[in-house]
């Protein structure tokens, strides 16, 4: 017997924050990103659901050398990044706080396939990249928001979520001074359940 559930379509703009772990720390810049995809939401209990889906994510990462950095330190860089995410998210809903309206929180794990990056600095096109991109990644997501049921089968969900890049999308192995670059997201969640 199949578990009852619903499909969803999602399109979520985001603010991307980049964090590089190296000393001296380079200046990183935030950028806008976008995630869109779909999922199936399995109803586990009355107020609990588990969703499994697939999403395509656009992101950007950019850093500049710290003023105090030595000549041998990491060079400036800017890349457009693309991911394929397979999110596993658990949502916990309240009972109705207003007519047809409930509040939820969500927690999840997102394995990712990191598609080939593209340099956005024309002068870097012929240079060897100083950081290696991981082919696979993993994110942890925490968020919350409001769900409004405007019919028995259709709902609109709006919320905010934070997505943390656990291993770092790029790295440089160095026994003396390893470098890890994390590409984190703050999403405005827009989801239509049907």
XYZ file of N, CA and C in Angstrom, residues 2-192:
573
model
N 0.646 2.142 -0.920
C 1.473 3.345 -1.033
C 1.099 4.352 0.049
N 2.110 5.072 0.530
C 1.865 6.127 1.506
C 1.161 7.299 0.838
N 0.190 7.914 1.514
C -0.465 9.086 0.928
C 0.508 10.251 0.870
N 0.320 11.110 -0.112
C 1.228 12.247 -0.220
C 0.785 13.230 -1.279
N 1.645 14.234 -1.493
C 1.352 15.295 -2.454
C 2.644 15.667 -3.172
N 2.483 16.185 -4.382
C 3.622 16.710 -5.132
C 3.785 18.202 -4.830
N 4.983 18.707 -5.089
C 5.222 20.141 -4.929
C 6.125 20.643 -6.043
N 5.921 21.909 -6.374
C 6.819 22.620 -7.281
C 7.401 23.793 -6.493
N 8.717 23.991 -6.607
C 9.385 24.988 -5.784
C 10.255 25.910 -6.638
N 10.283 27.168 -6.251
C 11.189 28.145 -6.854
C 11.599 29.113 -5.753
N 12.851 29.068 -5.362
C 13.304 29.814 -4.192
C 14.523 30.668 -4.516
N 14.355 31.995 -4.521
C 15.530 32.863 -4.633
C 16.336 32.795 -3.335
N 17.619 33.102 -3.423
C 18.464 32.986 -2.240
C 19.538 34.068 -2.214
N 20.062 34.276 -1.020
C 21.266 35.088 -0.841
C 22.374 34.109 -0.470
N 23.446 34.120 -1.233
C 24.533 33.163 -1.058
C 25.659 33.816 -0.268
N 26.029 33.181 0.833
C 27.150 33.669 1.630
C 28.307 32.691 1.477
N 29.490 33.212 1.218
C 30.665 32.371 1.032
C 31.595 32.531 2.227
N 32.145 31.432 2.690
C 33.063 31.468 3.825
C 34.301 30.664 3.467
N 35.454 31.305 3.529
C 36.707 30.629 3.223
C 37.531 30.498 4.502
N 37.936 29.265 4.788
C 38.732 28.994 5.982
C 40.208 28.920 5.596
N 40.898 30.027 5.817
C 42.335 30.132 5.562
C 42.808 31.399 6.250
N 44.079 31.454 6.609
C 44.645 32.656 7.238
C 45.749 33.214 6.353
N 45.741 34.545 6.091
C 44.677 35.489 6.438
C 43.453 35.266 5.565
N 42.282 35.486 6.132
C 41.041 35.193 5.436
C 40.786 36.191 4.309
N 40.534 35.713 3.075
C 40.219 36.620 1.969
C 38.866 37.300 2.189
N 38.631 38.364 1.444
C 37.343 39.048 1.492
C 36.390 38.326 0.537
N 35.330 37.745 1.069
C 34.352 37.061 0.226
C 33.126 37.943 0.056
N 32.433 37.763 -1.058
C 31.263 38.573 -1.372
C 30.017 37.704 -1.462
N 28.892 38.247 -1.003
C 27.624 37.558 -1.131
C 26.998 37.819 -2.498
N 26.191 36.891 -2.961
C 25.554 37.010 -4.272
C 24.143 36.443 -4.216
N 23.360 36.713 -5.248
C 22.032 36.133 -5.366
C 22.113 34.774 -6.056
N 21.227 33.879 -5.668
C 21.168 32.557 -6.275
C 19.717 32.167 -6.524
N 19.521 30.967 -7.065
C 18.168 30.502 -7.376
C 18.132 28.982 -7.312
N 17.046 28.463 -6.734
C 16.835 27.025 -6.667
C 15.424 26.730 -7.152
N 15.279 25.761 -8.045
C 13.945 25.349 -8.471
C 13.924 23.848 -8.709
N 12.765 23.269 -8.453
C 12.651 21.829 -8.606
C 11.302 21.330 -8.146
N 11.238 20.046 -7.841
C 10.001 19.421 -7.406
C 10.276 18.346 -6.380
N 9.216 17.926 -5.688
C 9.367 16.904 -4.645
C 8.048 16.171 -4.456
N 8.143 15.042 -3.769
C 6.945 14.326 -3.340
C 6.952 14.295 -1.825
N 5.827 14.677 -1.215
C 5.716 14.775 0.237
C 4.913 13.591 0.769
N 5.596 12.697 1.487
C 4.931 11.552 2.112
C 4.367 11.990 3.462
N 3.102 11.693 3.717
C 2.490 12.019 5.004
C 2.791 10.875 5.975
N 3.635 11.168 6.982
C 4.010 10.140 7.955
C 3.015 10.075 9.106
N 2.625 11.249 9.594
C 1.596 11.376 10.626
C 0.770 12.607 10.290
N -0.193 12.912 11.140
C -1.086 14.025 10.834
C -0.332 15.335 10.654
N 0.691 15.573 11.464
C 1.411 16.843 11.408
C 2.883 16.684 11.017
N 3.225 15.556 10.400
C 4.618 15.291 10.014
C 4.650 14.765 8.588
N 5.564 15.308 7.778
C 5.737 14.793 6.414
C 7.217 14.688 6.080
N 7.514 13.797 5.161
C 8.873 13.615 4.655
C 8.841 13.836 3.153
N 9.688 14.742 2.659
C 9.715 14.998 1.215
C 11.040 14.546 0.621
N 10.947 14.018 -0.585
C 12.115 13.614 -1.363
C 11.967 14.257 -2.734
N 13.005 14.951 -3.197
C 12.864 15.659 -4.463
C 14.156 15.798 -5.230
N 14.103 16.627 -6.235
C 15.290 16.951 -7.027
C 15.209 18.429 -7.398
N 16.344 19.111 -7.307
C 16.384 20.551 -7.567
C 17.637 20.913 -8.340
N 17.528 21.987 -9.095
C 18.667 22.571 -9.807
C 18.962 23.906 -9.132
N 20.219 24.141 -8.790
C 20.591 25.320 -8.004
C 21.670 26.108 -8.733
N 21.470 27.421 -8.832
C 22.452 28.337 -9.400
C 23.057 29.159 -8.280
N 24.369 29.297 -8.296
C 25.048 30.022 -7.232
C 26.273 30.738 -7.796
N 26.951 31.475 -6.928
C 28.147 32.205 -7.337
C 29.071 32.323 -6.133
N 30.355 32.303 -6.395
C 31.337 32.475 -5.327
C 32.418 33.423 -5.820
N 32.841 34.317 -4.934
C 33.865 35.299 -5.310
C 34.676 35.680 -4.074
N 35.976 35.814 -4.255
C 36.829 36.261 -3.158
C 37.972 37.101 -3.701
N 38.502 37.962 -2.842
C 39.659 38.792 -3.177
C 40.713 38.603 -2.096
N 41.949 38.701 -2.515
C 43.063 38.498 -1.598
C 43.026 39.509 -0.447
N 43.262 39.022 0.757
C 43.301 39.903 1.923
C 44.463 40.885 1.788
N 44.286 42.149 2.256
C 45.355 43.152 2.128
C 46.666 42.717 2.763
N 46.585 41.901 3.826
C 47.803 41.478 4.528
C 48.393 40.187 3.982
N 47.773 39.631 2.927
C 48.228 38.339 2.404
C 49.562 38.464 1.691
N 50.337 37.385 1.742
C 51.621 37.346 1.044
C 51.395 37.067 -0.428
N 52.432 37.239 -1.226
C 52.329 36.999 -2.667
C 51.993 35.545 -2.956
N 52.450 34.632 -2.077
C 52.210 33.204 -2.292
C 50.821 32.759 -1.843
N 50.046 33.685 -1.270
C 48.722 33.335 -0.792
C 47.775 33.095 -1.964
N 46.551 32.709 -1.643
C 45.558 32.387 -2.659
C 45.228 33.605 -3.517
N 45.120 33.391 -4.835
C 44.784 34.473 -5.761
C 43.289 34.789 -5.695
N 42.921 35.938 -6.281
C 41.515 36.301 -6.397
C 40.799 35.270 -7.279
N 39.493 35.134 -7.076
C 38.739 34.189 -7.901
C 37.261 34.498 -7.892
N 36.566 34.086 -8.963
C 35.117 34.248 -9.069
C 34.590 33.149 -9.987
N 33.589 32.404 -9.501
C 33.056 31.288 -10.270
C 31.538 31.227 -10.172
N 30.911 30.865 -11.273
C 29.493 30.500 -11.278
C 29.413 29.014 -10.962
N 28.580 28.663 -9.978
C 28.442 27.274 -9.549
C 27.035 26.779 -9.836
N 26.939 25.485 -10.147
C 25.647 24.844 -10.396
C 25.618 23.511 -9.658
N 24.484 23.220 -9.075
C 24.322 21.978 -8.329
C 23.059 21.250 -8.792
N 23.066 19.933 -8.606
C 21.845 19.136 -8.627
C 21.690 18.595 -7.216
N 20.592 18.985 -6.562
C 20.336 18.571 -5.183
C 19.281 17.483 -5.146
N 19.424 16.574 -4.178
C 18.411 15.553 -3.893
C 18.032 15.706 -2.420
N 17.118 16.648 -2.121
C 16.816 16.936 -0.713
C 15.896 15.906 -0.058
N 16.246 15.550 1.189
C 15.407 14.741 2.069
C 15.044 15.639 3.247
N 13.788 16.105 3.291
C 13.375 17.093 4.285
C 12.204 16.586 5.110
N 12.299 16.781 6.412
C 11.218 16.420 7.327
C 10.554 17.711 7.805
N 9.229 17.795 7.658
C 8.478 18.981 8.057
C 7.543 18.643 9.214
N 7.507 19.550 10.179
C 6.636 19.416 11.342
C 5.662 20.597 11.331
N 4.368 20.300 11.295
C 3.337 21.335 11.208
C 2.616 21.493 12.539
N 2.137 22.712 12.785
C 1.236 22.936 13.909
C -0.196 22.682 13.438
N -1.125 22.649 14.381
C -2.521 22.675 13.990
C -2.817 24.083 13.464
N -3.987 24.299 12.945
C -4.305 25.597 12.329
C -4.219 26.723 13.356
N -3.413 27.741 13.046
C -3.313 28.915 13.915
C -4.327 29.974 13.495
N -4.750 29.921 12.236
C -5.840 30.737 11.699
C -6.594 29.834 10.732
N -7.635 30.326 10.131
C -8.401 29.502 9.200
C -7.510 29.071 8.036
N -7.363 27.750 7.846
C -6.593 27.147 6.744
C -5.115 27.511 6.774
N -4.597 27.965 7.895
C -3.198 28.409 7.977
C -2.477 27.696 9.115
N -1.301 27.152 8.826
C -0.497 26.500 9.861
C 0.964 26.918 9.715
N 1.704 26.751 10.781
C 3.133 27.081 10.810
C 3.919 25.769 10.766
N 5.074 25.796 10.135
C 5.886 24.579 10.051
C 7.355 24.910 10.307
N 8.089 23.890 10.682
C 9.554 23.971 10.668
C 10.056 22.765 9.903
N 11.210 22.879 9.313
C 11.741 21.763 8.519
C 13.230 21.592 8.796
N 13.654 20.357 8.692
C 15.043 19.986 8.913
C 15.382 18.915 7.900
N 16.566 19.012 7.283
C 16.864 18.017 6.273
C 18.320 17.905 5.894
N 18.571 16.883 5.113
C 19.893 16.584 4.578
C 19.790 16.606 3.058
N 20.755 17.280 2.416
C 20.692 17.436 0.961
C 21.997 16.955 0.325
N 22.048 15.721 -0.173
C 23.204 15.320 -0.997
C 23.190 16.124 -2.300
N 24.368 16.450 -2.813
C 24.426 17.259 -4.037
C 25.464 16.731 -5.009
N 25.171 16.945 -6.275
C 26.135 16.712 -7.349
C 26.591 18.085 -7.799
N 27.875 18.348 -7.691
C 28.417 19.653 -8.054
C 28.816 19.632 -9.527
N 28.065 20.352 -10.350
C 28.352 20.410 -11.784
C 29.581 21.276 -12.039
N 30.238 21.123 -13.189
C 31.472 21.888 -13.445
C 31.266 23.395 -13.298
N 32.199 24.024 -12.608
C 32.128 25.469 -12.382
C 32.587 26.217 -13.628
N 32.274 27.521 -13.650
C 32.682 28.373 -14.766
C 33.238 29.676 -14.209
N 34.444 30.023 -14.621
C 35.049 31.268 -14.156
C 34.285 32.446 -14.731
N 34.011 33.439 -13.877
C 33.317 34.644 -14.332
C 34.276 35.825 -14.481
N 35.576 35.549 -14.398
C 36.598 36.579 -14.617
C 37.295 36.240 -15.926
N 37.111 37.035 -16.981
C 37.671 36.691 -18.297
C 39.170 36.422 -18.273
N 39.905 37.141 -17.451
C 41.361 36.971 -17.427
C 41.776 35.632 -16.842
N 40.843 34.933 -16.159
C 41.172 33.651 -15.535
C 40.952 32.469 -16.453
N 40.493 32.706 -17.674
C 40.087 31.597 -18.538
C 41.222 30.643 -18.851
N 42.447 31.142 -18.905
C 43.570 30.270 -19.225
C 44.388 29.841 -18.025
N 44.012 30.292 -16.823
C 44.783 29.997 -15.624
C 44.358 28.674 -15.011
N 45.288 28.051 -14.308
C 44.975 26.844 -13.558
C 44.310 27.257 -12.247
N 43.169 26.664 -11.926
C 42.441 27.037 -10.716
C 43.241 26.644 -9.482
N 43.262 27.536 -8.490
C 44.027 27.264 -7.273
C 43.255 26.362 -6.314
N 41.938 26.286 -6.463
C 41.109 25.440 -5.605
C 40.474 24.323 -6.421
N 40.408 23.150 -5.831
C 39.789 21.990 -6.470
C 38.315 21.925 -6.083
N 37.447 21.673 -7.045
C 36.014 21.548 -6.768
C 35.681 20.098 -6.451
N 34.911 19.904 -5.381
C 34.474 18.553 -5.044
C 33.388 18.108 -6.031
N 33.395 16.848 -6.465
C 32.336 16.379 -7.381
C 31.003 16.164 -6.661
N 31.053 15.841 -5.370
C 29.853 15.601 -4.574
C 29.898 16.454 -3.312
N 28.741 16.750 -2.772
C 28.683 17.549 -1.556
C 27.498 17.156 -0.702
N 27.333 17.880 0.400
C 26.236 17.613 1.317
C 25.889 18.906 2.057
N 24.606 19.179 2.182
C 24.126 20.368 2.876
C 23.180 19.962 3.996
N 23.148 20.765 5.048
C 22.160 20.615 6.113
C 21.237 21.821 6.045
N 19.937 21.572 6.087
C 18.949 22.650 5.944
C 18.097 22.756 7.202
N 17.862 23.989 7.631
C 16.970 24.280 8.744
C 16.110 25.475 8.349
N 14.797 25.369 8.530
C 13.938 26.476 8.117
C 12.561 26.409 8.738
N 11.738 27.363 8.353
C 10.376 27.424 8.856
C 9.557 28.384 8.023
N 8.239 28.363 8.253
C 7.384 29.256 7.491
C 5.916 29.001 7.751
N 5.103 29.395 6.777
C 3.646 29.335 6.890
C 3.079 28.574 5.697
N 2.112 27.710 5.973
C 1.412 26.979 4.903
C -0.053 27.412 4.899
N -0.538 27.798 3.725
C -1.938 28.205 3.584
C -2.637 27.253 2.616
N -3.718 26.625 3.081
C -4.504 25.701 2.250
C -5.651 26.474 1.613
N -5.561 26.713 0.307
C -6.653 27.442 -0.343
C -7.653 26.518 -1.025
N -7.436 25.188 -0.911
C -8.447 24.198 -1.289
C -8.062 22.898 -0.587
N -8.855 21.864 -0.780
C -8.569 20.591 -0.105
C -7.278 19.950 -0.596
N -6.895 20.233 -1.830
C -5.714 19.577 -2.408
C -4.570 20.531 -2.735
N -4.778 21.831 -2.658
C -3.741 22.795 -3.054
C -3.347 23.692 -1.881
N -2.025 23.901 -1.747
C -1.501 24.731 -0.659
C -0.356 25.579 -1.179
N -0.173 26.722 -0.544
C 0.962 27.594 -0.824
C 1.805 27.686 0.439
N 3.118 27.493 0.287
C 4.029 27.531 1.422
C 5.046 28.635 1.186
N 5.211 29.496 2.191
C 6.194 30.576 2.136
C 7.014 30.524 3.424
N 8.338 30.595 3.283
C 9.172 30.524 4.477
C 10.593 30.960 4.222
N 11.418 30.798 5.243
C 12.846 31.092 5.169
C 13.612 29.858 5.610
N 14.749 29.616 4.995
C 15.587 28.497 5.411
C 17.062 28.831 5.213
N 17.883 28.187 6.026
C 19.335 28.338 5.934
C 19.919 26.992 5.540
N 20.808 27.011 4.569
C 21.398 25.791 4.029
C 22.910 25.870 4.188
N 23.475 24.969 4.969
C 24.889 24.998 5.319
C 25.663 23.951 4.517
N 26.691 24.397 3.819
C 27.576 23.538 3.028
C 28.541 22.840 3.986
N 28.323 21.554 4.250
C 29.092 20.850 5.285
C 30.565 20.649 4.905
N 30.890 19.980 3.779
C 32.312 19.728 3.500
C 33.019 20.899 2.827
N 32.262 21.829 2.226
C 32.885 22.889 1.427
C 32.919 22.483 -0.028
N 32.493 23.381 -0.909
C 32.401 23.041 -2.328
C 33.770 23.020 -2.995
N 34.723 23.791 -2.476
C 36.073 23.814 -3.040
C 37.103 23.719 -1.922
N 38.282 23.223 -2.261
C 39.315 23.054 -1.252
C 40.694 23.042 -1.906
N 41.700 23.161 -1.057
C 43.086 23.014 -1.489
C 43.813 22.242 -0.412
N 44.341 21.072 -0.782
C 45.053 20.254 0.195
C 46.470 20.783 0.366
N 46.773 21.129 1.593
C 48.099 21.643 1.919
C 48.379 21.260 3.364
N 49.468 20.543 3.592
C 49.772 20.078 4.946
C 50.004 21.236 5.911
N 50.503 22.361 5.385
C 50.773 23.507 6.250
C 49.561 24.416 6.411
N 48.820 24.637 5.337
C 47.721 25.602 5.380
C 46.608 25.183 4.424
N 45.789 24.183 4.811
C 44.696 23.760 3.921
C 43.638 24.861 3.805
N 42.906 24.865 2.686
C 41.891 25.879 2.418
C 40.564 25.185 2.131
N 39.493 25.693 2.726
C 38.149 25.170 2.478
C 37.215 26.343 2.189
N 36.448 26.229 1.112
C 35.491 27.264 0.733
C 34.080 26.699 0.830
N 33.248 27.335 1.661
C 31.869 26.890 1.868
C 30.912 27.853 1.182
N 29.919 27.293 0.492
C 28.931 28.055 -0.263
C 27.575 27.873 0.426
N 27.233 28.777 1.361
C 26.016 28.653 2.167
C 24.886 29.495 1.579
N 23.631 29.127 1.889
C 22.468 29.780 1.292
C 21.464 30.218 2.353
N 20.849 31.367 2.132
C 19.646 31.776 2.860
C 18.536 31.875 1.806
N 17.523 30.997 1.935
C 16.471 30.901 0.921
C 15.176 31.583 1.365
N 14.512 32.228 0.412
C 13.106 32.590 0.553
C 12.321 31.473 -0.117
N 11.720 30.607 0.688
C 11.060 29.415 0.164
C 9.684 29.753 -0.409
N 9.464 29.370 -1.653
C 8.161 29.503 -2.316
C 7.815 28.130 -2.880
N 6.750 27.553 -2.364
C 6.417 26.171 -2.718
C 4.903 26.041 -2.931
N 4.529 25.336 -3.994
C 3.128 25.083 -4.298
C 2.886 23.584 -4.199
